[in-house]
């Protein structure tokens, strides 16, 4: 990929993703796949005024060795120096940039039960720090192609061709280049994109929708209750300090946080789900009293069952997202095997943790009050795609009227 194009992408990540300002600390999480590009992002962060940029490198084959050889107890331990790092984050409030590139099958063959249990142990220590940072720091997830990932997406191409093709797909869907590969002005494109989310969101929020009813010919018939005063948001977000940033590059979704414990009916998956390095496919989830009470899957049903029983909130919903069938990611026809992209191909729901910042004036409520209002809590947040080409979504408004939001998988207004 051309250096000028990559430089523009790095700048987009620093200026719109992390929205880095003078004097700030930045932590970049990256795998060993595209070190030169990672350095471009580092440089763009410094150019934007960052005081210190830290890169935390990872390498999936090494993590796999840890999972295989370490005891479950040790694997689930947050060491004192690791906790000190969490404390530093809490004090310094650095912007976090995650550059993802891992092979979606990268954890294949590891003992998922051991890994899952160890992660749950670790979360007990990590979660209070994460909760305390919630909505305070700027963060952004963007992607770079890793070889394993590229081969998974384009299995018939040679490694270097597959990587180049995945670069093109990432840059096209992230609005850095157009369909023909010409460089755009990504920052101007993203300003336009962010505005269009604001406009659509305003229409929905003015309707005061209290429940969503999903139906599709695949059998989906699900009613999900929303929280009073919940808002549809999308594109950029604000920190509590009022700073605007783009948490996901790319993004095509308008989403809200549902009322935990208020969902009835059944929903069928529209695309495979990649979770903890494995694919769960052709599945359904049935909700009763807001809880997933029955799950089926043609592939990896046990893993799905394990997922919804990780903790109390894992069986409840934490997100309802609206994504049109015409999104560039769906149009690209590419299955990325990665949620950052695939969630933007289709309407989706998430099991697990909800988004408190979808509640109006959320900063005026305590976490307990927000939980009582229905913002779900869990150690996981897993998106799964339900947007079939004939999905219909109807909003049931406060005054009892109905508002058609989606028809045949696309916006109806
Ligand atoms: Zn989403
Ligand atoms: Zn989500």
Short mmCIF file of C-alpha atoms and ligand atoms in Angstrom, two decimals:
data_model
loop_
_atom_site.label_atom_id
_atom_site.label_comp_id
_atom_site.label_asym_id
_atom_site.label_seq_id
_atom_site.Cartn_x
_atom_site.Cartn_y
_atom_site.Cartn_z
CA UNK A 1 0.00 0.00 0.00
CA UNK A 2 1.20 3.49 -0.88
CA UNK A 3 2.94 5.38 1.94
CA UNK A 4 0.91 8.57 1.31
CA UNK A 5 -2.34 6.63 1.74
CA UNK A 6 -1.12 4.95 4.92
CA UNK A 7 0.07 8.29 6.27
CA UNK A 8 -3.45 9.74 5.75
CA UNK A 9 -4.95 6.76 7.55
CA UNK A 10 -2.52 7.15 10.46
CA UNK A 11 -3.43 10.82 10.66
CA UNK A 12 -7.15 9.98 10.68
CA UNK A 13 -6.60 7.58 13.59
CA UNK A 14 -4.63 10.17 15.59
CA UNK A 15 -6.81 13.21 14.80
CA UNK A 16 -10.33 11.75 14.69
CA UNK A 17 -9.99 8.32 16.33
CA UNK A 18 -8.01 9.34 19.40
CA UNK A 19 -8.43 13.09 18.80
CA UNK A 20 -5.01 13.56 20.40
CA UNK A 21 -4.34 16.99 21.91
CA UNK A 22 -1.24 18.77 23.17
CA UNK A 23 0.31 17.32 26.30
CA UNK A 24 -1.63 14.06 26.33
CA UNK A 25 -0.37 10.53 26.89
CA UNK A 26 -1.32 7.86 24.38
CA UNK A 27 -1.22 4.08 24.68
CA UNK A 28 -1.30 2.10 21.44
CA UNK A 29 -2.08 -1.62 21.54
CA UNK A 30 -0.75 -3.40 18.48
CA UNK A 31 0.34 -6.83 17.34
CA UNK A 32 3.61 -7.40 15.48
CA UNK A 33 1.96 -7.31 12.06
CA UNK A 34 2.51 -3.79 10.68
CA UNK A 35 5.25 -2.19 12.79
CA UNK A 36 6.00 0.50 10.20
CA UNK A 37 2.37 1.60 10.15
CA UNK A 38 2.21 1.52 13.95
CA UNK A 39 5.18 3.92 13.94
CA UNK A 40 3.31 6.21 11.53
CA UNK A 41 0.46 6.36 14.05
CA UNK A 42 2.99 7.08 16.83
CA UNK A 43 4.43 9.91 14.76
CA UNK A 44 1.01 11.36 13.95
CA UNK A 45 0.16 11.32 17.68
CA UNK A 46 3.36 13.25 18.44
CA UNK A 47 2.58 15.67 15.59
CA UNK A 48 -0.83 16.23 17.19
CA UNK A 49 0.99 17.20 20.39
CA UNK A 50 1.17 13.98 22.43
CA UNK A 51 3.54 14.16 25.41
CA UNK A 52 4.29 10.44 25.49
CA UNK A 53 3.22 7.60 23.22
CA UNK A 54 3.53 4.05 24.53
CA UNK A 55 3.12 1.00 22.31
CA UNK A 56 2.10 -2.26 23.98
CA UNK A 57 2.98 -5.01 21.49
CA UNK A 58 1.34 -8.40 21.50
CA UNK A 59 1.82 -11.62 19.55
CA UNK A 60 -0.94 -14.23 19.47
CA UNK A 61 1.34 -17.30 19.10
CA UNK A 62 3.06 -16.23 22.34
CA UNK A 63 -0.28 -15.72 24.12
CA UNK A 64 -1.20 -19.23 22.99
CA UNK A 65 1.90 -20.64 24.65
CA UNK A 66 0.95 -18.87 27.87
CA UNK A 67 -2.53 -20.37 27.80
CA UNK A 68 -1.11 -23.84 27.17
CA UNK A 69 1.71 -23.81 29.71
CA UNK A 70 0.72 -21.53 32.57
CA UNK A 71 -1.43 -22.80 35.42
CA UNK A 72 -5.01 -21.48 35.35
CA UNK A 73 -4.32 -19.70 38.64
CA UNK A 74 -1.27 -17.87 37.30
CA UNK A 75 -2.97 -17.12 33.99
CA UNK A 76 -5.81 -15.49 35.92
CA UNK A 77 -3.50 -13.40 38.13
CA UNK A 78 -3.01 -9.67 37.60
CA UNK A 79 0.57 -9.13 38.79
CA UNK A 80 1.40 -6.12 40.98
CA UNK A 81 3.26 -4.37 38.15
CA UNK A 82 0.33 -4.96 35.84
CA UNK A 83 -2.01 -3.40 38.36
CA UNK A 84 0.40 -0.47 38.66
CA UNK A 85 -0.10 0.04 34.92
CA UNK A 86 -3.86 0.17 35.45
CA UNK A 87 -3.33 2.77 38.18
CA UNK A 88 -1.20 4.85 35.82
CA UNK A 89 -4.03 4.75 33.27
CA UNK A 90 -6.52 5.86 35.86
CA UNK A 91 -4.33 8.80 36.93
CA UNK A 92 -3.05 9.92 33.53
CA UNK A 93 -6.20 9.19 31.58
CA UNK A 94 -4.30 8.46 28.35
CA UNK A 95 -6.03 8.09 25.01
CA UNK A 96 -6.09 4.42 24.01
CA UNK A 97 -5.63 3.37 20.40
CA UNK A 98 -6.16 -0.29 19.53
CA UNK A 99 -4.77 -1.41 16.17
CA UNK A 100 -6.25 -4.83 15.63
CA UNK A 101 -4.80 -7.36 13.18
CA UNK A 102 -5.03 -10.81 14.78
CA UNK A 103 -5.98 -13.99 12.95
CA UNK A 104 -9.61 -14.71 13.94
CA UNK A 105 -8.66 -18.38 14.24
CA UNK A 106 -5.49 -17.52 16.12
CA UNK A 107 -6.59 -19.13 19.37
CA UNK A 108 -7.78 -22.35 17.75
CA UNK A 109 -6.79 -25.40 19.73
CA UNK A 110 -6.35 -23.72 23.11
CA UNK A 111 -8.30 -24.86 26.14
CA UNK A 112 -11.08 -22.26 26.01
CA UNK A 113 -12.53 -23.31 29.34
CA UNK A 114 -9.22 -22.69 31.12
CA UNK A 115 -8.68 -19.45 29.22
CA UNK A 116 -12.24 -18.24 29.89
CA UNK A 117 -12.03 -19.00 33.61
CA UNK A 118 -8.64 -17.28 33.91
CA UNK A 119 -9.94 -14.20 32.06
CA UNK A 120 -12.94 -14.04 34.41
CA UNK A 121 -10.54 -14.08 37.40
CA UNK A 122 -8.44 -11.31 35.88
CA UNK A 123 -11.53 -9.24 35.15
CA UNK A 124 -12.31 -9.04 38.86
CA UNK A 125 -9.20 -6.88 39.27
CA UNK A 126 -9.36 -5.08 35.92
CA UNK A 127 -13.06 -4.21 35.87
CA UNK A 128 -13.11 -1.62 38.70
CA UNK A 129 -10.33 0.29 36.90
CA UNK A 130 -12.15 -0.01 33.61
CA UNK A 131 -15.41 1.17 35.18
CA UNK A 132 -13.63 4.15 36.76
CA UNK A 133 -12.21 5.14 33.35
CA UNK A 134 -15.52 4.67 31.59
CA UNK A 135 -16.46 7.72 29.48
CA UNK A 136 -13.42 9.62 30.79
CA UNK A 137 -10.75 8.78 28.27
CA UNK A 138 -10.70 8.91 24.50
CA UNK A 139 -10.24 5.57 22.79
CA UNK A 140 -10.36 4.22 19.29
CA UNK A 141 -10.21 0.87 17.53
CA UNK A 142 -8.90 0.68 13.97
CA UNK A 143 -7.50 -2.20 11.94
CA UNK A 144 -4.35 -3.19 10.07
CA UNK A 145 -3.97 -6.42 8.14
CA UNK A 146 -2.15 -9.35 9.73
CA UNK A 147 -1.11 -12.28 7.52
CA UNK A 148 -3.28 -14.87 9.27
CA UNK A 149 -6.30 -12.59 9.17
CA UNK A 150 -5.74 -11.72 5.49
CA UNK A 151 -5.47 -15.41 4.53
CA UNK A 152 -8.70 -16.13 6.39
CA UNK A 153 -10.54 -13.39 4.49
CA UNK A 154 -8.92 -14.17 1.11
CA UNK A 155 -8.00 -17.86 1.31
CA UNK A 156 -7.29 -18.20 -2.43
CA UNK A 157 -4.68 -15.47 -2.62
CA UNK A 158 -1.00 -15.70 -1.78
CA UNK A 159 -0.05 -14.18 1.57
CA UNK A 160 1.30 -10.85 0.32
CA UNK A 161 -1.59 -10.41 -2.13
CA UNK A 162 -4.10 -11.21 0.60
CA UNK A 163 -2.51 -8.62 2.91
CA UNK A 164 -2.65 -5.96 0.16
CA UNK A 165 -6.28 -6.82 -0.61
CA UNK A 166 -7.18 -6.56 3.09
CA UNK A 167 -5.43 -3.17 3.28
CA UNK A 168 -7.65 -2.03 0.37
CA UNK A 169 -10.78 -3.33 2.11
CA UNK A 170 -9.86 -1.69 5.42
CA UNK A 171 -9.03 1.64 3.78
CA UNK A 172 -12.13 1.64 1.56
CA UNK A 173 -14.55 0.83 4.39
CA UNK A 174 -12.75 3.36 6.63
CA UNK A 175 -13.36 6.10 4.03
CA UNK A 176 -9.66 6.69 3.35
CA UNK A 177 -9.78 5.64 -0.34
CA UNK A 178 -12.68 5.39 -2.80
CA UNK A 179 -13.83 2.29 -4.70
CA UNK A 180 -11.13 2.81 -7.34
CA UNK A 181 -8.39 3.18 -4.76
CA UNK A 182 -8.02 6.99 -5.00
CA UNK A 183 -7.02 8.78 -1.82
CA UNK A 184 -9.85 10.83 -0.27
CA UNK A 185 -9.60 13.53 2.38
CA UNK A 186 -10.38 11.12 5.24
CA UNK A 187 -10.76 13.80 7.91
CA UNK A 188 -13.31 15.75 5.82
CA UNK A 189 -15.09 12.47 4.98
CA UNK A 190 -15.36 11.60 8.66
CA UNK A 191 -16.69 15.03 9.60
CA UNK A 192 -19.46 14.54 7.02
CA UNK A 193 -20.09 10.98 8.22
CA UNK A 194 -20.34 12.07 11.88
CA UNK A 195 -22.90 14.74 10.94
CA UNK A 196 -25.14 12.26 9.13
CA UNK A 197 -25.31 10.15 12.32
CA UNK A 198 -26.36 13.20 14.32
CA UNK A 199 -29.22 13.94 11.89
CA UNK A 200 -30.66 10.39 11.81
CA UNK A 201 -30.23 10.05 15.57
CA UNK A 202 -32.18 13.24 16.18
CA UNK A 203 -35.21 11.92 14.24
CA UNK A 204 -35.21 8.71 16.28
CA UNK A 205 -34.66 10.42 19.62
CA UNK A 206 -37.49 12.89 19.01
CA UNK A 207 -39.87 9.92 18.57
CA UNK A 208 -39.35 8.78 22.19
CA UNK A 209 -39.25 5.09 21.29
CA UNK A 210 -39.83 2.72 24.21
CA UNK A 211 -39.45 -0.65 22.46
CA UNK A 212 -38.16 -2.13 19.22
CA UNK A 213 -39.91 -4.96 17.42
CA UNK A 214 -37.75 -7.02 15.06
CA UNK A 215 -39.24 -9.41 12.50
CA UNK A 216 -37.79 -11.33 9.58
CA UNK A 217 -38.76 -14.27 7.36
CA UNK A 218 -35.92 -16.28 8.95
CA UNK A 219 -38.10 -16.63 12.06
CA UNK A 220 -36.85 -13.63 14.05
CA UNK A 221 -39.65 -12.16 16.17
CA UNK A 222 -38.20 -10.21 19.06
CA UNK A 223 -39.40 -7.31 21.17
CA UNK A 224 -36.75 -5.37 23.09
CA UNK A 225 -37.68 -2.72 25.66
CA UNK A 226 -35.66 0.51 25.81
CA UNK A 227 -34.79 2.67 28.82
CA UNK A 228 -36.77 5.88 29.33
CA UNK A 229 -34.58 8.65 28.04
CA UNK A 230 -32.23 6.35 26.17
CA UNK A 231 -30.70 7.89 23.08
CA UNK A 232 -29.62 6.54 19.73
CA UNK A 233 -26.02 7.54 19.16
CA UNK A 234 -23.50 6.86 16.44
CA UNK A 235 -20.32 8.10 14.82
CA UNK A 236 -18.31 10.11 17.32
CA UNK A 237 -18.76 10.21 21.07
CA UNK A 238 -18.01 12.73 23.80
CA UNK A 239 -15.99 12.04 26.93
CA UNK A 240 -17.40 13.38 30.19
CA UNK A 241 -14.91 16.21 29.75
CA UNK A 242 -16.63 17.09 26.48
CA UNK A 243 -13.96 15.86 24.08
CA UNK A 244 -15.15 14.35 20.81
CA UNK A 245 -13.57 11.19 19.40
CA UNK A 246 -14.36 8.32 17.03
CA UNK A 247 -14.23 5.06 19.00
CA UNK A 248 -14.59 2.85 15.92
CA UNK A 249 -12.98 3.21 12.52
CA UNK A 250 -14.98 2.20 10.53
CA UNK A 251 -18.48 2.64 11.91
CA UNK A 252 -21.90 2.59 10.26
CA UNK A 253 -24.19 2.02 13.23
CA UNK A 254 -26.71 4.04 15.20
CA UNK A 255 -27.15 2.25 18.49
CA UNK A 256 -28.74 2.44 21.90
CA UNK A 257 -28.61 0.52 25.14
CA UNK A 258 -31.71 -1.60 25.84
CA UNK A 259 -33.43 -2.17 29.17
CA UNK A 260 -31.80 -5.24 30.65
CA UNK A 261 -34.41 -7.79 31.59
CA UNK A 262 -36.92 -6.60 28.99
CA UNK A 263 -36.73 -8.78 25.88
CA UNK A 264 -39.15 -11.43 24.64
CA UNK A 265 -38.98 -13.69 21.62
CA UNK A 266 -36.44 -15.31 19.37
CA UNK A 267 -33.73 -13.95 17.13
CA UNK A 268 -31.74 -15.73 14.40
CA UNK A 269 -28.17 -14.89 13.44
CA UNK A 270 -27.56 -13.40 9.99
CA UNK A 271 -23.78 -13.90 9.95
CA UNK A 272 -21.20 -16.07 11.73
CA UNK A 273 -19.87 -14.78 15.04
CA UNK A 274 -16.17 -14.88 15.85
CA UNK A 275 -15.60 -15.13 19.60
CA UNK A 276 -12.37 -15.86 21.43
CA UNK A 277 -10.76 -17.13 18.29
CA UNK A 278 -13.58 -19.42 17.22
CA UNK A 279 -16.58 -19.20 14.91
CA UNK A 280 -20.13 -19.70 16.15
CA UNK A 281 -22.45 -20.12 13.17
CA UNK A 282 -26.14 -20.43 12.28
CA UNK A 283 -27.45 -19.80 15.75
CA UNK A 284 -30.53 -18.57 17.52
CA UNK A 285 -31.13 -17.05 20.94
CA UNK A 286 -34.50 -17.11 22.67
CA UNK A 287 -35.22 -14.49 25.34
CA UNK A 288 -37.66 -14.70 28.19
CA UNK A 289 -37.94 -11.92 30.74
CA UNK A 290 -34.89 -10.36 29.13
CA UNK A 291 -32.66 -13.40 29.61
CA UNK A 292 -31.27 -15.73 26.96
CA UNK A 293 -32.97 -18.93 28.08
CA UNK A 294 -32.31 -21.11 25.05
CA UNK A 295 -29.50 -21.08 22.51
CA UNK A 296 -28.87 -23.25 19.48
CA UNK A 297 -26.02 -23.22 16.99
CA UNK A 298 -25.02 -25.44 14.09
CA UNK A 299 -21.38 -24.68 14.88
CA UNK A 300 -19.93 -24.28 18.39
CA UNK A 301 -23.19 -24.39 20.35
CA UNK A 302 -21.26 -25.19 23.54
CA UNK A 303 -19.14 -22.09 23.14
CA UNK A 304 -22.28 -19.96 22.73
CA UNK A 305 -23.76 -21.53 25.85
CA UNK A 306 -20.50 -20.84 27.70
CA UNK A 307 -20.62 -17.23 26.53
CA UNK A 308 -24.13 -16.50 27.83
CA UNK A 309 -23.33 -18.07 31.20
CA UNK A 310 -20.02 -16.28 31.88
CA UNK A 311 -21.75 -14.03 34.39
CA UNK A 312 -25.21 -12.74 35.32
CA UNK A 313 -25.29 -10.01 32.65
CA UNK A 314 -23.95 -12.14 29.80
CA UNK A 315 -27.42 -13.58 29.16
CA UNK A 316 -28.96 -10.11 28.84
CA UNK A 317 -28.77 -7.56 26.05
CA UNK A 318 -26.48 -4.53 26.15
CA UNK A 319 -26.91 -3.02 22.67
CA UNK A 320 -29.39 -2.60 19.83
CA UNK A 321 -27.69 -1.29 16.71
CA UNK A 322 -29.18 -0.21 13.39
CA UNK A 323 -27.03 -0.66 10.28
CA UNK A 324 -28.46 -0.45 6.76
CA UNK A 325 -27.97 -3.28 4.28
CA UNK A 326 -26.45 -0.63 1.96
CA UNK A 327 -23.46 0.00 4.26
CA UNK A 328 -20.09 -0.02 2.41
CA UNK A 329 -19.05 -3.04 4.45
CA UNK A 330 -22.04 -5.10 3.35
CA UNK A 331 -21.60 -3.72 -0.18
CA UNK A 332 -17.98 -4.85 -0.22
CA UNK A 333 -19.34 -8.38 0.12
CA UNK A 334 -16.39 -9.29 2.31
CA UNK A 335 -16.75 -11.35 5.45
CA UNK A 336 -14.02 -9.94 7.68
CA UNK A 337 -14.39 -12.42 10.56
CA UNK A 338 -13.90 -9.43 12.81
CA UNK A 339 -16.60 -7.58 14.73
CA UNK A 340 -15.21 -4.08 14.07
CA UNK A 341 -16.11 -4.62 10.40
CA UNK A 342 -18.79 -7.27 10.37
CA UNK A 343 -20.93 -5.45 12.94
CA UNK A 344 -21.10 -2.62 10.42
CA UNK A 345 -22.52 -4.89 7.75
CA UNK A 346 -25.73 -5.56 9.56
CA UNK A 347 -28.18 -4.68 12.31
CA UNK A 348 -26.98 -6.32 15.48
CA UNK A 349 -27.59 -6.92 19.14
CA UNK A 350 -24.97 -7.43 21.83
CA UNK A 351 -25.03 -9.75 24.77
CA UNK A 352 -23.45 -8.33 27.91
CA UNK A 353 -22.34 -4.92 29.02
CA UNK A 354 -24.53 -1.97 28.00
CA UNK A 355 -23.56 1.60 27.21
CA UNK A 356 -24.41 4.02 30.03
CA UNK A 357 -23.63 6.95 27.74
CA UNK A 358 -26.73 6.13 25.67
CA UNK A 359 -28.84 7.33 28.62
CA UNK A 360 -29.64 11.05 28.55
CA UNK A 361 -27.64 12.96 31.20
CA UNK A 362 -25.99 9.70 32.23
CA UNK A 363 -23.31 11.53 34.21
CA UNK A 364 -25.96 12.67 36.71
CA UNK A 365 -26.65 9.07 37.78
CA UNK A 366 -24.58 6.67 39.88
CA UNK A 367 -23.63 3.28 38.38
CA UNK A 368 -26.21 1.68 40.70
CA UNK A 369 -28.94 4.03 39.47
CA UNK A 370 -28.00 3.34 35.86
CA UNK A 371 -28.13 -0.40 36.53
CA UNK A 372 -31.56 0.03 38.11
CA UNK A 373 -32.71 1.94 35.03
CA UNK A 374 -31.67 -1.08 32.99
CA UNK A 375 -28.13 -0.52 31.71
CA UNK A 376 -26.75 -4.04 31.65
CA UNK A 377 -23.46 -4.98 33.29
CA UNK A 378 -21.18 -7.87 32.41
CA UNK A 379 -17.53 -8.68 31.82
CA UNK A 380 -18.35 -9.31 28.15
CA UNK A 381 -19.92 -7.35 25.31
CA UNK A 382 -20.40 -9.52 22.23
CA UNK A 383 -22.12 -8.24 19.08
CA UNK A 384 -24.01 -10.67 16.91
CA UNK A 385 -25.54 -9.92 13.53
CA UNK A 386 -29.27 -10.20 12.91
CA UNK A 387 -29.71 -7.93 9.87
CA UNK A 388 -31.21 -10.11 7.17
CA UNK A 389 -32.20 -8.53 3.82
CA UNK A 390 -35.86 -8.45 4.84
CA UNK A 391 -35.43 -7.37 8.46
CA UNK A 392 -38.18 -5.09 9.65
CA UNK A 393 -37.75 -2.92 12.73
CA UNK A 394 -40.69 -1.05 14.18
CA UNK A 395 -40.37 1.42 17.03
CA UNK A 396 -43.16 1.47 19.57
CA UNK A 397 -43.36 5.06 20.80
CA UNK A 398 -44.27 6.43 24.21
CA UNK A 399 -47.74 7.51 22.98
CA UNK A 400 -48.45 4.00 21.66
CA UNK A 401 -47.94 4.90 18.01
CA UNK A 402 -45.67 2.83 15.75
CA UNK A 403 -42.79 4.19 13.70
CA UNK A 404 -41.27 2.11 10.94
CA UNK A 405 -37.50 2.35 11.31
CA UNK A 406 -36.26 -0.39 8.97
CA UNK A 407 -37.92 -2.01 5.98
CA UNK A 408 -36.25 -4.78 3.91
CA UNK A 409 -33.02 -4.35 5.82
CA UNK A 410 -32.68 -0.61 5.17
CA UNK A 411 -33.72 2.70 6.69
CA UNK A 412 -37.45 3.27 6.20
CA UNK A 413 -37.25 7.02 6.80
ZN1 LIG B 1 -22.50 -2.07 17.70
ZN1 LIG B 2 -21.33 -3.66 20.36
#
